[in-house]
Each structure stands twice: as C-alpha cells, then as structure tokens.
Amino acid sequence: MELRHLRYFIAVAEEGSLTVAAEKRLHTAQPSLSRQIRDLEYEVGVELMSRSVHGIELTAAGKAFLDHARLALTQAEAAKEAARRAAQPAKPTFALGCLTGKEIDWLPEAMRILHDELSNIEVTVFSQNSPDLADALMRGRLDAAFMRPEERADDLIYRRVITEPFVVVFPSDHRLAGHDAIDLREIVGETFIIPSKTAPTSRAVIEDYLKRSGLAIVPAHEVDNITHAISMIASTGAVALLPAYPNILLPWSVTSRPIRGDAPTIDLVVGYNKANRSLILKLFLSRIDDLSAQMSSKGWKAP
C-alpha cells in the first residue's frame, strides 16, 4: 500500500464519484483511478466502496478505513515537514524590548541595523514599561531593550543612546497654551499628575526636580503609562512633566511646551544582561553609536 492509494481513496470518498475525483481533484484518467481503488481493496482484503448509478458510497469497512487514511496522510506530511526543518539550520533569533511609546522612533532603525548585520535573523519585539523590560533582561527573555536605567538591576549593563528633556504637557485650551515656554512657577496650584511606580526612574527625576524648585507642587494623581497620562490630562485639565518623546503621540486636545530654564532630563539606554554572550547582541551594540547619530540627525538632540 502506497500513500498515493490513500490520497486516491480519500478523494473518491469525499467527492462521492470516481469521475469527479479523477477530473477535478486528481487530474488523472477515470479508468486508472478505478484500477488504483481496486488494487487498494485487494490489498486491504475487503470492499471499501460500493458502486451504483447514484455514485460511490463507502461500506462500513470503507468508513472505518477513511479515518485512518486521513490520519496516515497527516502524519506523513508532518514527518516530511519535520525532516525539512531538521535539514535546515535554525534561524538565529534576537528578542528586542522597547519602552512603550518609543517603538515609532527607534524600532525601524534598530530593525534595519539587525537585518544589515544578519539578513536571516528572526527578531521578536516586546513593548513594556521599563521595570518589566529590566526583569525580562535579567531572566534571559530579552537580548536587549530600549529602556530607562533601572536601579536594583545589578546584572544589567546600559549604553546611553539619547538624553531627553522633560516638557510640560497640558490641554490645548489651557491658559498656558499661548506661552512659548513654561516657568515652573506658572503651574503652582494646577492639578498635577506624576508617573506611578511603574516608571520609577521618571518619577524620581520629577520628584527631585520639584524638590529643588522649592515650589509647592504636590501631585494629585498617579498614572501608569503615557497613554494613561494623556487621557488624564485631556479629561481632567491636569498638567504633567513628561519626557519629550510623547509629543508625537499627543492628540489635538493635548499639547506641550518646553520648560523655561534648566529643564530636567532623562536617558534612554539600551540595556542588556552582562552574562549574554550572543554574537548578534555584540553586533547590535557595535552599531549603537551609529543609531544614536542617525536619530539625532532626525531631530533628537542628545547633549
């Protein structure tokens, strides 16, 4: 018994006609197909199909045989695919993380660099907040990540790619919208929001800046991410200090202005686990300076 016998039998059983199966499914002559089915029945030792003027019907034996024939073909296809995969070397993989909201700027250039170095690489991308990216790097689930430098992550090494200033973000119809830049004293008394502990680095920079200002600016709400912050600003009329990168994400109802004077800043880094010896990671890190220069030329200004 050969696999082609099984394919022929399944085709006839599903079409209910030797002629239709021969012409539409198998592209063979009907007499030849009939002969193949007779050969199969001879080898099995029982009649599998009954023929009448109404077409082909399966006998009880044929119905039992059909399920096993289908399974045998499925297993044969699976065996072929497994053999093909085993014969081909697996693609090298690279898991890249990105701080949520940063993808639109950094991922296209990062992917270009990876494919320049290794055209056959398989890249997976994850978007998360910075503490979760740090945890994934330490657990070996990511190879590298665009993130904030996180404390209590001794196994990680950081390469700075850009330094961003904080800006003041508020509703587009806010009384300060006509200003070119905002003095921190002008937001005293406003409803102020601050990142929650899901963004500890940004929160620490803001808290330190407010403390140094000596002004009575007390956060009224905490937000978990950029989307949450923008939503709160639009819906409550609140004011926030955020890194400059969300400017490209702001809806018409929310706007931003630079901070007058010495604005706080925050680094975007590429983080990786110092125990990671991946050749792909090494190649990627070798191009970080190029990546930073390319992004700076597109409008990002790193001091």
Short mmCIF file of N, CA and C in Angstrom, two decimals, residues 58-233:
data_model
loop_
_atom_site.label_atom_id
_atom_site.label_comp_id
_atom_site.label_asym_id
_atom_site.label_seq_id
_atom_site.Cartn_x
_atom_site.Cartn_y
_atom_site.Cartn_z
N LEU A 58 -19.42 4.60 0.70
CA LEU A 58 -18.48 3.81 1.49
C LEU A 58 -19.21 2.69 2.20
N THR A 59 -18.58 1.55 2.22
CA THR A 59 -19.08 0.45 3.04
C THR A 59 -18.71 0.73 4.49
N ALA A 60 -19.18 -0.10 5.40
CA ALA A 60 -18.80 0.05 6.81
C ALA A 60 -17.29 -0.03 6.96
N ALA A 61 -16.68 -0.94 6.20
CA ALA A 61 -15.22 -1.07 6.24
C ALA A 61 -14.56 0.19 5.67
N GLY A 62 -15.15 0.74 4.61
CA GLY A 62 -14.60 1.95 4.00
C GLY A 62 -14.64 3.14 4.93
N LYS A 63 -15.75 3.27 5.70
CA LYS A 63 -15.85 4.38 6.64
C LYS A 63 -14.79 4.27 7.74
N ALA A 64 -14.56 3.06 8.20
CA ALA A 64 -13.52 2.87 9.21
C ALA A 64 -12.14 3.15 8.64
N PHE A 65 -11.94 2.74 7.39
CA PHE A 65 -10.64 2.91 6.73
C PHE A 65 -10.36 4.40 6.47
N LEU A 66 -11.41 5.18 6.19
CA LEU A 66 -11.25 6.59 5.83
C LEU A 66 -10.57 7.39 6.93
N ASP A 67 -11.01 7.20 8.17
CA ASP A 67 -10.41 7.96 9.28
C ASP A 67 -8.93 7.66 9.42
N HIS A 68 -8.58 6.41 9.31
CA HIS A 68 -7.17 6.02 9.44
C HIS A 68 -6.35 6.50 8.23
N ALA A 69 -6.97 6.52 7.06
CA ALA A 69 -6.26 7.00 5.87
C ALA A 69 -5.92 8.48 6.02
N ARG A 70 -6.90 9.24 6.50
CA ARG A 70 -6.65 10.67 6.71
C ARG A 70 -5.54 10.89 7.74
N LEU A 71 -5.58 10.16 8.84
CA LEU A 71 -4.55 10.28 9.87
C LEU A 71 -3.18 9.91 9.33
N ALA A 72 -3.13 8.85 8.53
CA ALA A 72 -1.84 8.41 7.97
C ALA A 72 -1.24 9.48 7.06
N LEU A 73 -2.08 10.13 6.23
CA LEU A 73 -1.58 11.20 5.36
C LEU A 73 -1.10 12.40 6.17
N THR A 74 -1.87 12.73 7.23
CA THR A 74 -1.46 13.85 8.08
C THR A 74 -0.12 13.58 8.73
N GLN A 75 0.06 12.37 9.23
CA GLN A 75 1.33 12.02 9.87
C GLN A 75 2.47 11.99 8.86
N ALA A 76 2.18 11.58 7.64
CA ALA A 76 3.21 11.56 6.61
C ALA A 76 3.66 12.97 6.27
N GLU A 77 2.69 13.92 6.17
CA GLU A 77 3.03 15.32 5.90
C GLU A 77 3.83 15.91 7.06
N ALA A 78 3.44 15.56 8.29
CA ALA A 78 4.17 16.05 9.45
C ALA A 78 5.60 15.51 9.46
N ALA A 79 5.76 14.27 9.07
CA ALA A 79 7.09 13.68 9.02
C ALA A 79 7.97 14.38 7.99
N LYS A 80 7.38 14.71 6.83
CA LYS A 80 8.14 15.43 5.80
C LYS A 80 8.57 16.81 6.30
N GLU A 81 7.64 17.52 6.97
CA GLU A 81 7.96 18.86 7.45
C GLU A 81 9.03 18.81 8.52
N ALA A 82 8.96 17.82 9.41
CA ALA A 82 9.97 17.68 10.45
C ALA A 82 11.34 17.41 9.85
N ALA A 83 11.36 16.58 8.82
CA ALA A 83 12.63 16.28 8.16
C ALA A 83 13.22 17.52 7.48
N ARG A 84 12.34 18.32 6.85
CA ARG A 84 12.80 19.54 6.18
C ARG A 84 13.37 20.52 7.19
N ARG A 85 12.67 20.67 8.34
CA ARG A 85 13.17 21.59 9.36
C ARG A 85 14.50 21.13 9.92
N ALA A 86 14.63 19.81 10.13
CA ALA A 86 15.87 19.28 10.68
C ALA A 86 17.04 19.44 9.72
N ALA A 87 16.73 19.43 8.42
CA ALA A 87 17.79 19.55 7.42
C ALA A 87 18.26 20.99 7.25
N GLN A 88 17.44 21.96 7.73
CA GLN A 88 17.81 23.36 7.60
C GLN A 88 18.25 23.90 8.95
N PRO A 89 19.36 24.63 9.01
CA PRO A 89 19.78 25.21 10.28
C PRO A 89 18.75 26.22 10.76
N ALA A 90 18.51 26.23 12.06
CA ALA A 90 17.53 27.15 12.62
C ALA A 90 17.99 28.59 12.44
N LYS A 91 17.03 29.48 12.22
CA LYS A 91 17.36 30.90 12.10
C LYS A 91 17.87 31.43 13.44
N PRO A 92 18.88 32.27 13.40
CA PRO A 92 19.28 32.92 14.65
C PRO A 92 18.18 33.86 15.10
N THR A 93 17.98 33.96 16.41
CA THR A 93 16.90 34.78 16.94
C THR A 93 17.45 35.89 17.83
N PHE A 94 16.65 36.96 17.94
CA PHE A 94 17.03 38.09 18.78
C PHE A 94 15.75 38.70 19.33
N ALA A 95 15.65 38.77 20.65
CA ALA A 95 14.46 39.32 21.32
C ALA A 95 14.76 40.73 21.78
N LEU A 96 14.02 41.69 21.23
CA LEU A 96 14.27 43.10 21.49
C LEU A 96 13.08 43.72 22.20
N GLY A 97 13.34 44.40 23.31
CA GLY A 97 12.30 45.08 24.05
C GLY A 97 12.34 46.57 23.79
N CYS A 98 11.19 47.22 24.00
CA CYS A 98 11.12 48.67 23.77
C CYS A 98 10.16 49.30 24.77
N LEU A 99 10.59 50.40 25.35
CA LEU A 99 9.73 51.16 26.23
C LEU A 99 8.49 51.59 25.46
N THR A 100 7.32 51.32 26.02
CA THR A 100 6.08 51.62 25.32
C THR A 100 6.02 53.09 24.92
N GLY A 101 5.74 53.33 23.65
CA GLY A 101 5.70 54.68 23.12
C GLY A 101 6.93 55.03 22.32
N LYS A 102 8.02 54.27 22.54
CA LYS A 102 9.28 54.53 21.84
C LYS A 102 9.37 53.80 20.52
N GLU A 103 8.48 52.85 20.29
CA GLU A 103 8.61 51.98 19.11
C GLU A 103 8.63 52.77 17.80
N ILE A 104 7.79 53.79 17.71
CA ILE A 104 7.64 54.50 16.44
C ILE A 104 8.94 55.18 16.01
N ASP A 105 9.77 55.56 16.98
CA ASP A 105 11.03 56.22 16.65
C ASP A 105 12.19 55.25 16.47
N TRP A 106 12.31 54.30 17.40
CA TRP A 106 13.54 53.54 17.48
C TRP A 106 13.51 52.18 16.80
N LEU A 107 12.35 51.55 16.75
CA LEU A 107 12.32 50.20 16.19
C LEU A 107 12.68 50.13 14.70
N PRO A 108 12.20 51.04 13.85
CA PRO A 108 12.57 50.93 12.44
C PRO A 108 14.07 50.95 12.20
N GLU A 109 14.77 51.86 12.89
CA GLU A 109 16.22 51.93 12.72
C GLU A 109 16.91 50.73 13.35
N ALA A 110 16.41 50.28 14.50
CA ALA A 110 17.01 49.12 15.15
C ALA A 110 16.86 47.87 14.29
N MET A 111 15.67 47.70 13.69
CA MET A 111 15.45 46.55 12.82
C MET A 111 16.33 46.62 11.59
N ARG A 112 16.52 47.80 11.06
CA ARG A 112 17.39 47.94 9.88
C ARG A 112 18.82 47.53 10.22
N ILE A 113 19.30 47.94 11.39
CA ILE A 113 20.65 47.57 11.80
C ILE A 113 20.77 46.06 11.96
N LEU A 114 19.79 45.44 12.60
CA LEU A 114 19.84 43.99 12.80
C LEU A 114 19.85 43.25 11.47
N HIS A 115 19.03 43.69 10.53
CA HIS A 115 18.97 42.99 9.25
C HIS A 115 20.16 43.33 8.36
N ASP A 116 20.79 44.48 8.60
CA ASP A 116 22.04 44.77 7.90
C ASP A 116 23.13 43.79 8.31
N GLU A 117 23.16 43.49 9.61
CA GLU A 117 24.20 42.62 10.14
C GLU A 117 23.91 41.15 9.84
N LEU A 118 22.67 40.76 9.96
CA LEU A 118 22.28 39.35 9.74
C LEU A 118 20.94 39.32 9.02
N SER A 119 20.99 39.10 7.74
CA SER A 119 19.76 39.16 6.94
C SER A 119 18.80 38.02 7.26
N ASN A 120 19.30 36.93 7.81
CA ASN A 120 18.46 35.76 8.06
C ASN A 120 18.00 35.67 9.51
N ILE A 121 18.09 36.78 10.23
CA ILE A 121 17.76 36.77 11.65
C ILE A 121 16.25 36.85 11.86
N GLU A 122 15.78 36.20 12.90
CA GLU A 122 14.37 36.27 13.28
C GLU A 122 14.26 37.13 14.54
N VAL A 123 13.63 38.31 14.42
CA VAL A 123 13.55 39.26 15.52
C VAL A 123 12.14 39.25 16.10
N THR A 124 12.05 39.15 17.42
CA THR A 124 10.78 39.31 18.11
C THR A 124 10.85 40.59 18.94
N VAL A 125 9.74 41.31 19.00
CA VAL A 125 9.71 42.62 19.65
C VAL A 125 8.67 42.62 20.76
N PHE A 126 9.04 43.21 21.91
CA PHE A 126 8.15 43.29 23.05
C PHE A 126 8.08 44.74 23.51
N SER A 127 6.88 45.24 23.79
CA SER A 127 6.68 46.60 24.27
C SER A 127 6.17 46.55 25.70
N GLN A 128 6.94 47.15 26.64
CA GLN A 128 6.58 47.09 28.06
C GLN A 128 7.09 48.34 28.76
N ASN A 129 6.75 48.48 30.04
CA ASN A 129 7.35 49.57 30.80
C ASN A 129 8.77 49.15 31.21
N SER A 130 9.54 50.12 31.67
CA SER A 130 10.97 49.88 31.87
C SER A 130 11.28 48.83 32.95
N PRO A 131 10.61 48.84 34.10
CA PRO A 131 10.91 47.79 35.10
C PRO A 131 10.66 46.38 34.57
N ASP A 132 9.60 46.21 33.78
CA ASP A 132 9.32 44.89 33.23
C ASP A 132 10.37 44.48 32.20
N LEU A 133 10.87 45.46 31.43
CA LEU A 133 11.95 45.17 30.49
C LEU A 133 13.20 44.74 31.24
N ALA A 134 13.51 45.42 32.34
CA ALA A 134 14.67 45.05 33.13
C ALA A 134 14.53 43.63 33.66
N ASP A 135 13.34 43.28 34.15
CA ASP A 135 13.10 41.93 34.67
C ASP A 135 13.27 40.89 33.57
N ALA A 136 12.76 41.18 32.36
CA ALA A 136 12.88 40.24 31.24
C ALA A 136 14.33 40.05 30.82
N LEU A 137 15.12 41.13 30.87
CA LEU A 137 16.55 41.02 30.56
C LEU A 137 17.26 40.15 31.58
N MET A 138 16.96 40.35 32.84
CA MET A 138 17.63 39.57 33.90
C MET A 138 17.25 38.10 33.84
N ARG A 139 16.04 37.81 33.37
CA ARG A 139 15.59 36.42 33.26
C ARG A 139 15.99 35.77 31.94
N GLY A 140 16.64 36.53 31.07
CA GLY A 140 17.09 35.98 29.80
C GLY A 140 16.02 35.90 28.74
N ARG A 141 14.88 36.56 28.96
CA ARG A 141 13.79 36.52 27.98
C ARG A 141 13.99 37.53 26.86
N LEU A 142 14.82 38.54 27.10
CA LEU A 142 15.17 39.54 26.10
C LEU A 142 16.68 39.59 25.93
N ASP A 143 17.11 39.93 24.73
CA ASP A 143 18.54 40.12 24.49
C ASP A 143 18.96 41.56 24.74
N ALA A 144 18.11 42.51 24.38
CA ALA A 144 18.39 43.93 24.56
C ALA A 144 17.07 44.67 24.64
N ALA A 145 17.11 45.89 25.20
CA ALA A 145 15.88 46.67 25.32
C ALA A 145 16.20 48.15 25.35
N PHE A 146 15.37 48.94 24.66
CA PHE A 146 15.40 50.39 24.79
C PHE A 146 14.57 50.74 26.02
N MET A 147 15.20 51.34 27.03
CA MET A 147 14.56 51.46 28.33
C MET A 147 15.18 52.61 29.13
N ARG A 148 14.75 52.74 30.37
CA ARG A 148 15.39 53.65 31.31
C ARG A 148 16.39 52.87 32.16
N PRO A 149 17.46 53.50 32.61
CA PRO A 149 18.37 52.80 33.53
C PRO A 149 17.66 52.55 34.86
N GLU A 150 17.51 51.31 35.22
CA GLU A 150 16.78 50.93 36.42
C GLU A 150 17.73 50.57 37.56
N GLU A 151 17.37 51.00 38.77
CA GLU A 151 18.14 50.60 39.95
C GLU A 151 17.81 49.16 40.32
N ARG A 152 18.61 48.60 41.17
CA ARG A 152 18.42 47.22 41.64
C ARG A 152 18.37 46.22 40.48
N ALA A 153 19.21 46.47 39.49
CA ALA A 153 19.33 45.55 38.36
C ALA A 153 20.83 45.37 38.08
N ASP A 154 21.51 44.78 39.06
CA ASP A 154 22.97 44.71 39.01
C ASP A 154 23.50 43.87 37.85
N ASP A 155 22.68 42.98 37.30
CA ASP A 155 23.14 42.12 36.22
C ASP A 155 23.09 42.80 34.85
N LEU A 156 22.57 44.03 34.84
CA LEU A 156 22.39 44.70 33.56
C LEU A 156 23.46 45.76 33.30
N ILE A 157 23.76 45.94 32.03
CA ILE A 157 24.67 46.99 31.57
C ILE A 157 23.87 47.90 30.64
N TYR A 158 24.14 49.21 30.74
CA TYR A 158 23.40 50.18 29.94
C TYR A 158 24.33 50.96 29.02
N ARG A 159 23.86 51.17 27.79
CA ARG A 159 24.53 52.05 26.83
C ARG A 159 23.58 53.18 26.49
N ARG A 160 23.98 54.42 26.80
CA ARG A 160 23.11 55.56 26.52
C ARG A 160 22.98 55.77 25.02
N VAL A 161 21.76 56.01 24.56
CA VAL A 161 21.56 56.32 23.15
C VAL A 161 21.05 57.74 22.93
N ILE A 162 20.37 58.31 23.93
CA ILE A 162 19.86 59.67 23.78
C ILE A 162 19.51 60.21 25.17
N THR A 163 19.56 61.52 25.31
CA THR A 163 19.10 62.18 26.54
C THR A 163 17.95 63.10 26.17
N GLU A 164 16.84 62.94 26.88
CA GLU A 164 15.63 63.71 26.56
C GLU A 164 15.32 64.72 27.66
N PRO A 165 14.91 65.92 27.28
CA PRO A 165 14.42 66.86 28.29
C PRO A 165 12.97 66.54 28.65
N PHE A 166 12.58 66.91 29.84
CA PHE A 166 11.16 66.87 30.21
C PHE A 166 10.49 68.14 29.67
N VAL A 167 9.21 68.00 29.36
CA VAL A 167 8.41 69.14 28.92
C VAL A 167 7.15 69.20 29.77
N VAL A 168 6.47 70.34 29.70
CA VAL A 168 5.19 70.48 30.40
C VAL A 168 4.08 70.11 29.43
N VAL A 169 3.19 69.23 29.85
CA VAL A 169 2.10 68.75 29.00
C VAL A 169 0.77 69.15 29.65
N PHE A 170 -0.14 69.71 28.86
CA PHE A 170 -1.42 70.18 29.38
C PHE A 170 -2.44 70.24 28.25
N PRO A 171 -3.72 70.48 28.55
CA PRO A 171 -4.74 70.55 27.49
C PRO A 171 -4.45 71.69 26.51
N SER A 172 -4.85 71.51 25.29
CA SER A 172 -4.59 72.51 24.24
C SER A 172 -5.30 73.83 24.52
N ASP A 173 -6.40 73.81 25.28
CA ASP A 173 -7.12 75.04 25.60
C ASP A 173 -6.73 75.61 26.96
N HIS A 174 -5.62 75.14 27.52
CA HIS A 174 -5.15 75.60 28.82
C HIS A 174 -4.69 77.06 28.72
N ARG A 175 -4.75 77.78 29.82
CA ARG A 175 -4.35 79.19 29.84
C ARG A 175 -2.88 79.38 29.46
N LEU A 176 -2.04 78.34 29.60
CA LEU A 176 -0.62 78.46 29.28
C LEU A 176 -0.31 78.11 27.83
N ALA A 177 -1.32 77.75 27.05
CA ALA A 177 -1.08 77.29 25.68
C ALA A 177 -0.48 78.37 24.80
N GLY A 178 -0.66 79.62 25.15
CA GLY A 178 -0.11 80.71 24.35
C GLY A 178 1.34 81.01 24.64
N HIS A 179 1.94 80.34 25.62
CA HIS A 179 3.32 80.59 26.00
C HIS A 179 4.26 79.74 25.15
N ASP A 180 5.43 80.29 24.86
CA ASP A 180 6.45 79.52 24.12
C ASP A 180 7.18 78.54 25.02
N ALA A 181 7.33 78.91 26.29
CA ALA A 181 7.98 78.05 27.28
C ALA A 181 7.29 78.31 28.61
N ILE A 182 7.40 77.35 29.52
CA ILE A 182 6.68 77.42 30.78
C ILE A 182 7.65 77.49 31.95
N ASP A 183 7.47 78.52 32.76
CA ASP A 183 8.20 78.61 34.02
C ASP A 183 7.47 77.74 35.04
N LEU A 184 8.22 76.98 35.82
CA LEU A 184 7.61 76.04 36.76
C LEU A 184 6.66 76.74 37.73
N ARG A 185 6.94 78.01 38.05
CA ARG A 185 6.07 78.74 38.98
C ARG A 185 4.66 78.92 38.43
N GLU A 186 4.55 78.84 37.09
CA GLU A 186 3.24 79.06 36.46
C GLU A 186 2.28 77.89 36.63
N ILE A 187 2.79 76.75 37.08
CA ILE A 187 1.88 75.60 37.25
C ILE A 187 1.55 75.35 38.72
N VAL A 188 2.04 76.22 39.61
CA VAL A 188 1.67 76.09 41.02
C VAL A 188 0.16 76.26 41.14
N GLY A 189 -0.49 75.38 41.85
CA GLY A 189 -1.93 75.42 42.03
C GLY A 189 -2.71 74.63 41.00
N GLU A 190 -2.03 74.17 39.95
CA GLU A 190 -2.69 73.33 38.94
C GLU A 190 -2.81 71.89 39.45
N THR A 191 -3.79 71.17 38.93
CA THR A 191 -3.88 69.73 39.20
C THR A 191 -2.70 69.07 38.51
N PHE A 192 -1.85 68.45 39.30
CA PHE A 192 -0.58 67.92 38.78
C PHE A 192 -0.57 66.40 38.88
N ILE A 193 -0.14 65.74 37.80
CA ILE A 193 -0.06 64.28 37.82
C ILE A 193 1.39 63.85 37.66
N ILE A 194 1.69 62.67 38.20
CA ILE A 194 3.06 62.17 38.21
C ILE A 194 3.05 60.68 37.87
N PRO A 195 4.10 60.17 37.25
CA PRO A 195 4.14 58.72 36.97
C PRO A 195 4.09 57.91 38.27
N SER A 196 3.45 56.75 38.20
CA SER A 196 3.41 55.85 39.35
C SER A 196 4.73 55.08 39.44
N LYS A 197 4.76 54.10 40.30
CA LYS A 197 5.98 53.32 40.49
C LYS A 197 6.25 52.37 39.32
N THR A 198 5.34 52.34 38.34
CA THR A 198 5.64 51.56 37.13
C THR A 198 6.71 52.26 36.28
N ALA A 199 6.98 53.54 36.57
CA ALA A 199 8.04 54.29 35.88
C ALA A 199 8.91 54.95 36.94
N PRO A 200 9.64 54.15 37.73
CA PRO A 200 10.36 54.71 38.89
C PRO A 200 11.44 55.72 38.52
N THR A 201 12.11 55.53 37.38
CA THR A 201 13.18 56.45 37.00
C THR A 201 12.63 57.82 36.68
N SER A 202 11.58 57.86 35.86
CA SER A 202 10.95 59.14 35.53
C SER A 202 10.39 59.80 36.79
N ARG A 203 9.76 59.03 37.63
CA ARG A 203 9.17 59.58 38.85
C ARG A 203 10.25 60.20 39.74
N ALA A 204 11.38 59.52 39.87
CA ALA A 204 12.46 60.03 40.71
C ALA A 204 13.02 61.35 40.17
N VAL A 205 13.17 61.44 38.85
CA VAL A 205 13.67 62.68 38.25
C VAL A 205 12.70 63.83 38.52
N ILE A 206 11.42 63.59 38.36
CA ILE A 206 10.42 64.64 38.57
C ILE A 206 10.38 65.05 40.04
N GLU A 207 10.36 64.08 40.95
CA GLU A 207 10.32 64.41 42.38
C GLU A 207 11.52 65.22 42.80
N ASP A 208 12.69 64.85 42.29
CA ASP A 208 13.91 65.61 42.62
C ASP A 208 13.83 67.03 42.07
N TYR A 209 13.31 67.17 40.86
CA TYR A 209 13.21 68.50 40.24
C TYR A 209 12.22 69.38 41.01
N LEU A 210 11.09 68.82 41.41
CA LEU A 210 10.12 69.58 42.18
C LEU A 210 10.69 69.98 43.53
N LYS A 211 11.43 69.08 44.15
CA LYS A 211 12.04 69.38 45.45
C LYS A 211 13.04 70.52 45.33
N ARG A 212 13.87 70.47 44.27
CA ARG A 212 14.87 71.51 44.07
C ARG A 212 14.24 72.86 43.73
N SER A 213 13.04 72.81 43.14
CA SER A 213 12.37 74.06 42.77
C SER A 213 11.92 74.86 43.98
N GLY A 214 11.66 74.16 45.09
CA GLY A 214 11.19 74.83 46.29
C GLY A 214 9.76 75.32 46.19
N LEU A 215 9.04 74.89 45.18
CA LEU A 215 7.67 75.32 44.97
C LEU A 215 6.70 74.28 45.50
N ALA A 216 5.53 74.74 45.93
CA ALA A 216 4.52 73.84 46.49
C ALA A 216 3.70 73.20 45.38
N ILE A 217 4.32 72.24 44.70
CA ILE A 217 3.63 71.50 43.64
C ILE A 217 3.49 70.06 44.12
N VAL A 218 2.27 69.69 44.48
CA VAL A 218 2.01 68.37 45.05
C VAL A 218 1.17 67.56 44.06
N PRO A 219 1.64 66.37 43.66
CA PRO A 219 0.86 65.56 42.72
C PRO A 219 -0.50 65.20 43.28
N ALA A 220 -1.51 65.30 42.41
CA ALA A 220 -2.87 64.93 42.80
C ALA A 220 -3.23 63.53 42.35
N HIS A 221 -2.60 63.05 41.27
CA HIS A 221 -2.90 61.73 40.72
C HIS A 221 -1.62 61.07 40.23
N GLU A 222 -1.65 59.74 40.18
CA GLU A 222 -0.57 58.96 39.59
C GLU A 222 -1.06 58.30 38.31
N VAL A 223 -0.16 58.16 37.34
CA VAL A 223 -0.52 57.50 36.08
C VAL A 223 0.48 56.38 35.80
N ASP A 224 0.00 55.32 35.15
CA ASP A 224 0.83 54.13 34.97
C ASP A 224 1.64 54.13 33.67
N ASN A 225 1.21 54.91 32.68
CA ASN A 225 1.92 54.93 31.41
C ASN A 225 1.56 56.20 30.65
N ILE A 226 2.19 56.36 29.48
CA ILE A 226 1.98 57.58 28.70
C ILE A 226 0.52 57.73 28.27
N THR A 227 -0.09 56.64 27.83
CA THR A 227 -1.49 56.70 27.39
C THR A 227 -2.39 57.14 28.53
N HIS A 228 -2.14 56.59 29.71
CA HIS A 228 -2.91 56.96 30.89
C HIS A 228 -2.71 58.45 31.20
N ALA A 229 -1.47 58.94 31.11
CA ALA A 229 -1.17 60.34 31.39
C ALA A 229 -1.92 61.26 30.43
N ILE A 230 -1.85 60.96 29.13
CA ILE A 230 -2.51 61.80 28.13
C ILE A 230 -4.02 61.81 28.35
N SER A 231 -4.58 60.66 28.67
CA SER A 231 -6.01 60.57 28.92
C SER A 231 -6.42 61.41 30.13
N MET A 232 -5.63 61.35 31.20
CA MET A 232 -5.93 62.12 32.40
C MET A 232 -5.82 63.62 32.13
N ILE A 233 -4.81 64.01 31.37
CA ILE A 233 -4.63 65.43 31.05
C ILE A 233 -5.83 65.94 30.24
#
